[in-house]
Amino acid sequence: QVQLVESGGGLVQPGGSLRLSCAASGFTDITYVMSWYRQAPGKERELVAFIVSPGDITHYADSVRGRFTISRDNTKNTVYLQMNSLESEDTAIYYCKVNNKRLNAWGQGTQVTVSS
């Protein structure tokens, strides 16, 4: 059974940083896409960034490009989202997702609140 567990969320002041982690288990596929999405109150869930395995090709939403960095550690089966220069508009629940032709699974989400 595929399982994704996010962690690292919390309360941070504007301009601050957080690093989210997504620990994956239950699959051994080599080719897949790991993504971070977010959903703010009253808004639709939106793609933040993704990373492709193999090759580590990455993509970012325009709103976070230059501030957020997605990466992965294969030895730990973990994907990270380093978030710098956080803004109040980044406040949301952040979700991790894995998908390929066979997989399509979501984590439970982690809350990120940017406020002074």
PDB file of N, CA and C in Angstrom, residues 2 4 22 24 27 29-37 47-60 70-72 74 78-79 95-107:
ATOM      1  N   VAL A   2       0.625   2.142  -0.938  1.00  0.00           N
ATOM      2  CA  VAL A   2       1.401   3.368  -1.045  1.00  0.00           C
ATOM      3  C   VAL A   2       1.015   4.300   0.105  1.00  0.00           C
ATOM      4  N   LEU A   4       2.151   8.177   1.832  1.00  0.00           N
ATOM      5  CA  LEU A   4       2.910   9.425   1.799  1.00  0.00           C
ATOM      6  C   LEU A   4       2.625  10.175   3.088  1.00  0.00           C
ATOM      7  N   CYS A  22       8.252  14.815   2.611  1.00  0.00           N
ATOM      8  CA  CYS A  22       7.239  13.830   2.236  1.00  0.00           C
ATOM      9  C   CYS A  22       7.932  12.474   2.184  1.00  0.00           C
ATOM     10  N   ALA A  24       7.889   8.650   1.530  1.00  0.00           N
ATOM     11  CA  ALA A  24       7.107   7.732   0.697  1.00  0.00           C
ATOM     12  C   ALA A  24       7.460   6.279   1.002  1.00  0.00           C
ATOM     13  N   PHE A  27       6.018   1.478  -2.574  1.00  0.00           N
ATOM     14  CA  PHE A  27       6.197   1.285  -4.013  1.00  0.00           C
ATOM     15  C   PHE A  27       7.677   1.284  -4.346  1.00  0.00           C
ATOM     16  N   ASP A  29       8.533   1.589  -7.837  1.00  0.00           N
ATOM     17  CA  ASP A  29       8.620   2.093  -9.200  1.00  0.00           C
ATOM     18  C   ASP A  29       9.806   3.036  -9.348  1.00  0.00           C
ATOM     19  N   ILE A  30      10.443   2.985 -10.496  1.00  0.00           N
ATOM     20  CA  ILE A  30      11.583   3.853 -10.768  1.00  0.00           C
ATOM     21  C   ILE A  30      11.125   5.140 -11.439  1.00  0.00           C
ATOM     22  N   THR A  31      10.116   5.036 -12.287  1.00  0.00           N
ATOM     23  CA  THR A  31       9.612   6.189 -13.036  1.00  0.00           C
ATOM     24  C   THR A  31       8.329   6.698 -12.386  1.00  0.00           C
ATOM     25  N   TYR A  32       8.373   7.936 -11.928  1.00  0.00           N
ATOM     26  CA  TYR A  32       7.194   8.532 -11.302  1.00  0.00           C
ATOM     27  C   TYR A  32       7.405  10.038 -11.182  1.00  0.00           C
ATOM     28  N   VAL A  33       6.345  10.704 -10.821  1.00  0.00           N
ATOM     29  CA  VAL A  33       6.395  12.143 -10.557  1.00  0.00           C
ATOM     30  C   VAL A  33       5.955  12.370  -9.116  1.00  0.00           C
ATOM     31  N   MET A  34       6.775  13.102  -8.385  1.00  0.00           N
ATOM     32  CA  MET A  34       6.407  13.519  -7.032  1.00  0.00           C
ATOM     33  C   MET A  34       6.090  15.009  -7.065  1.00  0.00           C
ATOM     34  N   SER A  35       4.948  15.361  -6.518  1.00  0.00           N
ATOM     35  CA  SER A  35       4.491  16.740  -6.600  1.00  0.00           C
ATOM     36  C   SER A  35       4.114  17.273  -5.221  1.00  0.00           C
ATOM     37  N   TRP A  36       4.209  18.584  -5.105  1.00  0.00           N
ATOM     38  CA  TRP A  36       3.645  19.306  -3.965  1.00  0.00           C
ATOM     39  C   TRP A  36       2.500  20.176  -4.485  1.00  0.00           C
ATOM     40  N   TYR A  37       1.359  20.053  -3.843  1.00  0.00           N
ATOM     41  CA  TYR A  37       0.207  20.896  -4.105  1.00  0.00           C
ATOM     42  C   TYR A  37      -0.117  21.669  -2.826  1.00  0.00           C
ATOM     43  N   LEU A  47      -1.111  23.204  -8.057  1.00  0.00           N
ATOM     44  CA  LEU A  47       0.226  22.633  -8.137  1.00  0.00           C
ATOM     45  C   LEU A  47       1.260  23.674  -7.728  1.00  0.00           C
ATOM     46  N   VAL A  48       2.182  23.267  -6.864  1.00  0.00           N
ATOM     47  CA  VAL A  48       3.273  24.137  -6.438  1.00  0.00           C
ATOM     48  C   VAL A  48       4.555  23.787  -7.190  1.00  0.00           C
ATOM     49  N   ALA A  49       4.899  22.501  -7.196  1.00  0.00           N
ATOM     50  CA  ALA A  49       6.131  22.056  -7.841  1.00  0.00           C
ATOM     51  C   ALA A  49       6.084  20.550  -8.029  1.00  0.00           C
ATOM     52  N   PHE A  50       6.862  20.056  -9.004  1.00  0.00           N
ATOM     53  CA  PHE A  50       7.024  18.615  -9.126  1.00  0.00           C
ATOM     54  C   PHE A  50       8.443  18.273  -9.546  1.00  0.00           C
ATOM     55  N   ILE A  51       8.797  17.015  -9.285  1.00  0.00           N
ATOM     56  CA  ILE A  51      10.107  16.495  -9.660  1.00  0.00           C
ATOM     57  C   ILE A  51       9.903  15.124 -10.281  1.00  0.00           C
ATOM     58  N   VAL A  52      10.593  14.872 -11.376  1.00  0.00           N
ATOM     59  CA  VAL A  52      10.417  13.636 -12.134  1.00  0.00           C
ATOM     60  C   VAL A  52      11.555  12.671 -11.814  1.00  0.00           C
ATOM     61  N   SER A  53      11.200  11.432 -11.596  1.00  0.00           N
ATOM     62  CA  SER A  53      12.180  10.361 -11.437  1.00  0.00           C
ATOM     63  C   SER A  53      12.055   9.401 -12.612  1.00  0.00           C
ATOM     64  N   PRO A  54      13.177   9.033 -13.223  1.00  0.00           N
ATOM     65  CA  PRO A  54      14.538   9.491 -12.955  1.00  0.00           C
ATOM     66  C   PRO A  54      14.830  10.810 -13.655  1.00  0.00           C
ATOM     67  N   GLY A  55      15.969  11.374 -13.356  1.00  0.00           N
ATOM     68  CA  GLY A  55      16.402  12.568 -14.077  1.00  0.00           C
ATOM     69  C   GLY A  55      16.278  13.853 -13.288  1.00  0.00           C
ATOM     70  N   ASP A  56      15.364  13.872 -12.294  1.00  0.00           N
ATOM     71  CA  ASP A  56      15.198  15.046 -11.442  1.00  0.00           C
ATOM     72  C   ASP A  56      14.833  16.323 -12.202  1.00  0.00           C
ATOM     73  N   ILE A  57      14.079  16.178 -13.262  1.00  0.00           N
ATOM     74  CA  ILE A  57      13.525  17.363 -13.912  1.00  0.00           C
ATOM     75  C   ILE A  57      12.506  17.988 -12.959  1.00  0.00           C
ATOM     76  N   THR A  58      12.570  19.303 -12.828  1.00  0.00           N
ATOM     77  CA  THR A  58      11.672  19.993 -11.908  1.00  0.00           C
ATOM     78  C   THR A  58      10.836  21.043 -12.630  1.00  0.00           C
ATOM     79  N   HIS A  59       9.726  21.385 -11.991  1.00  0.00           N
ATOM     80  CA  HIS A  59       8.840  22.432 -12.507  1.00  0.00           C
ATOM     81  C   HIS A  59       8.231  23.166 -11.328  1.00  0.00           C
ATOM     82  N   TYR A  60       8.049  24.470 -11.486  1.00  0.00           N
ATOM     83  CA  TYR A  60       7.494  25.284 -10.415  1.00  0.00           C
ATOM     84  C   TYR A  60       6.358  26.159 -10.923  1.00  0.00           C
ATOM     85  N   ILE A  70      12.284  22.161  -4.888  1.00  0.00           N
ATOM     86  CA  ILE A  70      11.896  20.775  -4.653  1.00  0.00           C
ATOM     87  C   ILE A  70      13.110  19.888  -4.903  1.00  0.00           C
ATOM     88  N   SER A  71      13.271  18.870  -4.062  1.00  0.00           N
ATOM     89  CA  SER A  71      14.396  17.949  -4.219  1.00  0.00           C
ATOM     90  C   SER A  71      13.998  16.598  -3.634  1.00  0.00           C
ATOM     91  N   ARG A  72      14.818  15.589  -3.882  1.00  0.00           N
ATOM     92  CA  ARG A  72      14.508  14.272  -3.330  1.00  0.00           C
ATOM     93  C   ARG A  72      15.782  13.566  -2.886  1.00  0.00           C
ATOM     94  N   ASN A  74      16.828   9.772  -2.585  1.00  0.00           N
ATOM     95  CA  ASN A  74      16.418   8.402  -2.887  1.00  0.00           C
ATOM     96  C   ASN A  74      16.746   7.444  -1.749  1.00  0.00           C
ATOM     97  N   THR A  78      12.399  10.149   0.252  1.00  0.00           N
ATOM     98  CA  THR A  78      11.784  11.372   0.749  1.00  0.00           C
ATOM     99  C   THR A  78      11.948  12.498  -0.261  1.00  0.00           C
ATOM    100  N   VAL A  79      10.897  13.279  -0.408  1.00  0.00           N
ATOM    101  CA  VAL A  79      10.918  14.474  -1.241  1.00  0.00           C
ATOM    102  C   VAL A  79      10.769  15.683  -0.326  1.00  0.00           C
ATOM    103  N   TYR A  95       0.137  19.447   0.286  1.00  0.00           N
ATOM    104  CA  TYR A  95      -0.035  18.020   0.062  1.00  0.00           C
ATOM    105  C   TYR A  95       1.051  17.486  -0.863  1.00  0.00           C
ATOM    106  N   CYS A  96       1.468  16.265  -0.586  1.00  0.00           N
ATOM    107  CA  CYS A  96       2.407  15.551  -1.426  1.00  0.00           C
ATOM    108  C   CYS A  96       1.609  14.539  -2.274  1.00  0.00           C
ATOM    109  N   LYS A  97       2.064  14.337  -3.499  1.00  0.00           N
ATOM    110  CA  LYS A  97       1.384  13.400  -4.391  1.00  0.00           C
ATOM    111  C   LYS A  97       2.409  12.617  -5.198  1.00  0.00           C
ATOM    112  N   VAL A  98       2.133  11.335  -5.429  1.00  0.00           N
ATOM    113  CA  VAL A  98       2.957  10.529  -6.325  1.00  0.00           C
ATOM    114  C   VAL A  98       2.064   9.958  -7.420  1.00  0.00           C
ATOM    115  N   ASN A  99       2.536  10.006  -8.646  1.00  0.00           N
ATOM    116  CA  ASN A  99       1.744   9.404  -9.713  1.00  0.00           C
ATOM    117  C   ASN A  99       2.629   8.935 -10.857  1.00  0.00           C
ATOM    118  N   ASN A 100       2.162   7.872 -11.518  1.00  0.00           N
ATOM    119  CA  ASN A 100       2.658   7.405 -12.804  1.00  0.00           C
ATOM    120  C   ASN A 100       1.511   6.629 -13.427  1.00  0.00           C
ATOM    121  N   LYS A 101       1.796   5.757 -14.384  1.00  0.00           N
ATOM    122  CA  LYS A 101       0.708   5.040 -15.051  1.00  0.00           C
ATOM    123  C   LYS A 101      -0.030   4.127 -14.089  1.00  0.00           C
ATOM    124  N   ARG A 102       0.654   3.732 -13.016  1.00  0.00           N
ATOM    125  CA  ARG A 102       0.065   2.784 -12.077  1.00  0.00           C
ATOM    126  C   ARG A 102      -0.359   3.428 -10.768  1.00  0.00           C
ATOM    127  N   LEU A 103       0.342   4.459 -10.348  1.00  0.00           N
ATOM    128  CA  LEU A 103       0.144   5.050  -9.032  1.00  0.00           C
ATOM    129  C   LEU A 103      -0.596   6.378  -9.113  1.00  0.00           C
ATOM    130  N   ASN A 104      -1.338   6.660  -8.068  1.00  0.00           N
ATOM    131  CA  ASN A 104      -1.949   7.987  -7.896  1.00  0.00           C
ATOM    132  C   ASN A 104      -2.347   8.103  -6.437  1.00  0.00           C
ATOM    133  N   ALA A 105      -1.442   8.615  -5.623  1.00  0.00           N
ATOM    134  CA  ALA A 105      -1.681   8.652  -4.178  1.00  0.00           C
ATOM    135  C   ALA A 105      -1.333  10.026  -3.615  1.00  0.00           C
ATOM    136  N   TRP A 106      -2.067  10.396  -2.549  1.00  0.00           N
ATOM    137  CA  TRP A 106      -1.890  11.674  -1.867  1.00  0.00           C
ATOM    138  C   TRP A 106      -1.533  11.436  -0.405  1.00  0.00           C
ATOM    139  N   GLY A 107      -0.815  12.395   0.153  1.00  0.00           N
ATOM    140  CA  GLY A 107      -0.601  12.408   1.581  1.00  0.00           C
ATOM    141  C   GLY A 107      -1.749  13.118   2.277  1.00  0.00           C
TER     142      GLY A 107
END
